[in-house]
XYZ file of C-alpha atoms in Angstrom:
330
model
C -2.018 19.634 -14.164
C 1.568 20.794 -13.851
C 3.520 21.224 -10.629
C 5.196 24.543 -9.790
C 8.908 24.229 -9.041
C 11.191 26.415 -6.929
C 8.811 29.047 -5.482
C 5.059 29.696 -5.398
C 3.979 33.221 -6.305
C 0.797 35.214 -6.963
C 1.263 34.481 -10.676
C 2.009 30.746 -10.844
C -0.409 29.662 -8.059
C -3.627 31.500 -9.008
C -6.859 31.165 -7.032
C -10.079 30.283 -8.848
C -13.721 30.304 -7.900
C -15.371 26.897 -7.737
C -15.171 23.713 -5.723
C -11.799 21.953 -5.692
C -11.595 18.462 -7.225
C -8.729 16.010 -7.761
C -8.940 13.274 -10.401
C -5.982 11.303 -9.032
C -6.276 8.475 -6.528
C -6.502 9.874 -2.999
C -7.681 6.745 -1.170
C -4.948 4.521 0.266
C -6.884 1.509 1.597
C -3.936 -0.751 2.446
C -2.191 1.992 4.427
C -5.460 2.888 6.186
C -6.036 -0.746 7.230
C -2.637 -1.115 8.879
C -2.416 2.141 10.820
C -2.034 5.015 8.351
C 0.637 7.690 8.709
C -0.046 8.076 12.444
C 0.063 4.481 13.672
C 2.484 1.588 13.440
C 5.834 0.488 14.821
C 8.985 2.415 15.628
C 12.616 1.632 14.835
C 15.961 3.214 15.711
C 17.733 1.402 12.859
C 16.899 2.017 9.177
C 16.967 -1.785 8.751
C 14.482 -3.705 10.882
C 13.479 -7.392 11.225
C 10.310 -8.611 9.534
C 10.530 -12.265 10.598
C 12.734 -14.896 12.210
C 11.993 -18.128 10.356
C 12.459 -21.780 11.211
C 10.887 -24.916 9.822
C 10.474 -28.649 10.415
C 11.763 -31.536 8.333
C 9.238 -33.376 6.224
C 6.954 -35.524 8.369
C 7.870 -39.237 8.209
C 6.861 -42.441 9.965
C 9.644 -43.489 12.357
C 11.234 -46.927 11.802
C 13.349 -47.350 14.941
C 13.844 -50.845 16.286
C 14.331 -51.666 19.947
C 17.961 -52.492 19.213
C 18.513 -49.214 17.316
C 16.852 -47.227 20.100
C 19.500 -48.437 22.542
C 21.912 -45.995 20.861
C 20.832 -42.350 20.622
C 20.735 -40.985 17.063
C 22.720 -37.983 15.840
C 21.397 -34.702 17.222
C 19.408 -32.464 14.871
C 18.503 -28.866 15.810
C 16.356 -26.200 14.184
C 18.211 -23.224 12.721
C 16.577 -19.796 12.551
C 16.953 -17.253 9.753
C 16.229 -13.537 10.079
C 14.557 -11.511 7.333
C 14.588 -7.703 7.177
C 13.243 -4.633 5.411
C 14.211 -0.938 5.455
C 12.606 2.462 5.933
C 12.833 4.918 3.060
C 13.014 8.708 3.165
C 9.982 10.786 2.190
C 10.811 14.482 1.789
C 8.701 17.289 0.328
C 9.336 21.051 0.202
C 6.923 24.005 -0.042
C 8.151 27.542 -0.837
C 5.578 30.380 -0.805
C 6.221 34.119 -1.091
C 4.701 36.461 1.442
C 2.941 38.199 -1.452
C 1.263 34.953 -2.522
C 0.045 34.268 1.007
C -1.252 37.860 1.304
C -3.257 37.839 -1.945
C -5.838 35.227 -0.981
C -8.601 37.468 -2.369
C -7.121 37.762 -5.852
C -8.775 35.365 -8.339
C -8.263 34.502 -11.986
C -10.638 32.974 -14.502
C -14.431 33.351 -14.348
C -15.657 35.202 -11.271
C -19.232 35.890 -10.190
C -20.328 38.249 -7.444
C -20.331 36.622 -4.025
C -17.981 33.758 -4.899
C -14.847 32.970 -2.940
C -11.564 31.697 -4.300
C -10.162 28.242 -3.659
C -8.101 27.556 -1.724
C -9.455 30.032 0.812
C -7.334 32.188 3.120
C -4.541 29.700 3.867
C -2.405 28.713 0.864
C 0.200 27.165 3.146
C -2.327 24.829 4.799
C -3.565 23.718 1.368
C -0.036 22.952 0.152
C 0.881 21.070 3.355
C -2.270 18.937 3.079
C -1.472 18.295 -0.596
C 2.018 17.072 0.343
C 0.734 14.799 3.106
C -1.658 13.127 0.658
C 1.197 12.813 -1.852
C 3.301 11.063 0.798
C 0.409 8.724 1.646
C 0.052 7.888 -2.073
C 3.792 7.218 -2.356
C 3.664 5.004 0.752
C 0.688 3.017 -0.595
C 2.467 2.563 -3.942
C 5.684 1.496 -2.202
C 3.978 -0.946 0.168
C 2.438 -2.709 -2.849
C 4.974 -2.209 -5.661
C 8.213 -1.304 -3.869
C 11.512 -2.867 -4.985
C 13.871 -3.583 -2.098
C 17.199 -1.778 -1.886
C 19.446 -1.532 1.173
C 21.753 1.482 1.389
C 25.472 0.764 1.842
C 26.592 4.402 1.602
C 25.162 7.901 2.062
C 24.710 8.207 -1.714
C 22.510 5.121 -2.042
C 18.803 5.257 -1.199
C 17.003 2.793 1.036
C 13.875 1.419 -0.649
C 11.313 -0.579 1.279
C 10.191 -3.965 -0.044
C 6.599 -4.083 -1.302
C 4.195 -6.989 -0.989
C 4.220 -8.015 -4.655
C 8.004 -8.370 -4.609
C 7.752 -10.296 -1.331
C 5.219 -12.691 -2.894
C 7.454 -13.235 -5.930
C 9.778 -15.160 -3.607
C 6.904 -17.000 -1.930
C 3.384 -17.913 -3.014
C 2.645 -16.538 -6.467
C 1.041 -17.696 -9.696
C 1.839 -16.354 -13.157
C -1.446 -16.341 -15.088
C 0.470 -15.960 -18.394
C -2.193 -13.725 -19.893
C -5.195 -15.787 -18.797
C -8.332 -14.124 -17.464
C -9.056 -14.233 -13.742
C -10.914 -17.457 -12.993
C -12.138 -19.529 -10.075
C -9.544 -22.131 -11.064
C -6.714 -19.638 -10.593
C -8.157 -18.434 -7.297
C -8.614 -21.974 -5.993
C -5.045 -22.731 -7.037
C -3.584 -19.777 -5.135
C -5.681 -20.445 -2.005
C -4.547 -24.075 -2.040
C -0.918 -23.060 -2.519
C -1.165 -20.704 0.459
C -2.552 -23.503 2.616
C 0.190 -25.895 1.489
C 2.871 -23.254 2.187
C 1.719 -22.628 5.761
C -0.324 -19.398 5.584
C -1.964 -18.458 8.892
C -5.111 -16.924 7.300
C -5.497 -14.530 10.253
C -7.114 -11.491 8.606
C -7.055 -11.889 4.857
C -7.823 -9.137 2.331
C -7.661 -9.358 -1.460
C -6.519 -6.142 -3.177
C -7.478 -5.698 -6.837
C -7.279 -2.995 -9.529
C -10.491 -1.839 -11.192
C -10.509 -4.350 -14.082
C -9.853 -7.372 -11.863
C -12.409 -6.164 -9.280
C -15.085 -6.164 -11.970
C -13.890 -9.571 -13.179
C -14.152 -10.986 -9.651
C -17.696 -9.690 -9.170
C -18.635 -11.177 -12.542
C -17.153 -14.557 -11.568
C -19.032 -14.908 -8.325
C -22.277 -13.158 -9.234
C -22.974 -15.952 -11.709
C -23.563 -18.385 -8.822
C -26.808 -16.517 -8.031
C -28.180 -16.551 -11.567
C -31.549 -18.259 -11.918
C -31.755 -19.329 -8.292
C -34.037 -18.381 -5.456
C -31.020 -17.979 -3.176
C -30.342 -14.445 -4.417
C -33.187 -12.016 -3.853
C -32.208 -8.346 -4.121
C -33.335 -6.201 -1.201
C -34.823 -3.698 -3.640
C -36.403 -4.754 -6.912
C -35.271 -1.561 -8.657
C -31.570 -2.180 -7.883
C -29.427 -4.305 -10.193
C -25.845 -5.509 -10.098
C -23.565 -7.291 -7.641
C -20.567 -5.991 -5.716
C -18.550 -8.837 -4.199
C -16.938 -7.512 -1.003
C -16.134 -10.794 0.749
C -15.270 -14.336 -0.275
C -15.746 -17.545 1.683
C -13.044 -20.098 0.880
C -12.171 -23.531 2.221
C -9.422 -21.977 4.329
C -10.664 -18.551 5.385
C -13.053 -15.717 4.804
C -11.376 -12.766 3.100
C -12.348 -9.192 2.360
C -12.225 -7.792 -1.168
C -10.794 -4.302 -1.671
C -10.402 -2.188 -4.807
C -7.031 -0.432 -4.729
C -6.024 2.041 -7.456
C -2.324 1.403 -6.801
C -2.468 -2.270 -7.792
C -1.031 -3.097 -11.252
C -3.839 -3.798 -13.726
C -2.680 -7.396 -14.332
C -2.267 -8.502 -10.698
C -4.123 -9.286 -7.494
C -2.664 -9.401 -3.992
C -3.892 -11.513 -1.091
C -2.437 -10.131 2.141
C -2.752 -11.085 5.777
C -3.158 -7.575 7.179
C -2.899 -8.884 10.758
C 0.846 -9.197 10.120
C 1.395 -5.863 8.331
C 2.398 -2.546 9.883
C 4.063 0.689 8.814
C 7.422 1.248 10.519
C 8.593 4.774 11.365
C 12.061 5.981 12.268
C 11.901 9.144 14.346
C 14.310 12.058 14.160
C 15.250 12.948 17.763
C 13.370 15.999 18.973
C 11.274 16.240 15.796
C 9.131 13.116 15.413
C 8.315 10.675 12.640
C 6.570 12.818 9.979
C 7.109 16.466 10.731
C 6.918 19.940 9.204
C 9.727 22.415 9.778
C 10.929 25.765 8.499
C 14.026 25.811 6.296
C 16.572 28.625 6.191
C 14.979 31.958 5.313
C 16.700 34.057 2.632
C 13.965 36.597 1.911
C 10.224 37.292 1.859
C 9.072 33.698 1.533
C 8.268 30.713 3.762
C 10.193 27.570 2.848
C 8.957 24.440 4.646
C 9.944 20.806 4.424
C 7.949 17.732 5.404
C 10.164 14.793 6.290
C 9.631 11.202 7.339
C 11.272 7.748 7.238
C 8.772 4.959 6.629
C 8.979 1.246 5.784
C 6.775 -1.856 5.752
C 6.833 -4.666 8.300
C 5.333 -7.489 6.277
C 6.149 -10.746 8.043
C 7.301 -13.809 6.101
C 6.336 -14.315 2.471
C 4.259 -17.457 3.113
C 1.566 -15.368 4.851
C 0.630 -13.624 1.592
C 0.142 -14.449 -2.101
C -0.286 -12.924 -5.527
C -1.496 -13.695 -9.028
C 0.332 -11.780 -11.747
C 0.214 -11.648 -15.546
C -3.604 -11.622 -15.723
C -5.490 -10.456 -18.805
C -6.486 -6.837 -18.270
C -8.505 -4.138 -20.022
C -7.444 -0.996 -21.817
C -6.080 0.482 -18.571
C -3.338 -2.173 -18.381
C -0.332 -0.817 -16.578
C -2.146 2.045 -14.858
C -3.907 0.054 -12.140
C -6.820 2.473 -12.461
């Protein structure tokens, strides 16, 4: 469906009888897990810290003689490094004529006696809800796929770093067109362990094709055994929602905003949305814009970024073989 630009009127925003449906992705599971649009952290600086890192030298066996120990060695001290991310601006505008808002009973298309038009009496409420879901979708997309950009002038946009870009500088495996396999999964779990992952609260996010591939991989372990007995004999199929690994137990989550050729393994215990409030207005607010005539013009505004912790907490597999929906994530 098309979007109406500039101003909504009786003629370009018609009401129809029938239940409203939306075919686009409305679920934002990653955002919901880490606090949604109403929970998270606050910042008073568009750039905020995500981690302060330090490490240890490689473990070695000391070889210090009694004679050498009589003289203290050269001092060595740990150095810390700060990592950051930014909030990005989300801004949406609604502009509805008074006439449009008054004509809630006027319907186009097929009408049958007794039916009501959709949306019902409040066009403004419908449009505001539509914009809030759009913002949630944009946030979910950004938290997964966002490419980092820090503003250095008022004409340059801040862009928050997403988890796939974060993993590209940490634990990641390029499948080079191979199908998802237990070998690849074991490899990425092992790499996470070797790189110091905490494994606090792990969730694997997959697009539709890879979710089906994962269920196919692990359902085969039940084939021909007495271990797997379905609770109902008339129900077939397997939906893998959790994996037990050598290092942790992790949830499995289908996410429509994942690229079709990738999977993400995230420690959601160390993720949070970050909001930057506008003084006196809040963090995601609705306000009237200047009125020039018989219409209501409203903006919804917010500044939101992702606190993701250090890269070694998370991991990804990219470049996987995918189905005909490659590139859509759906």
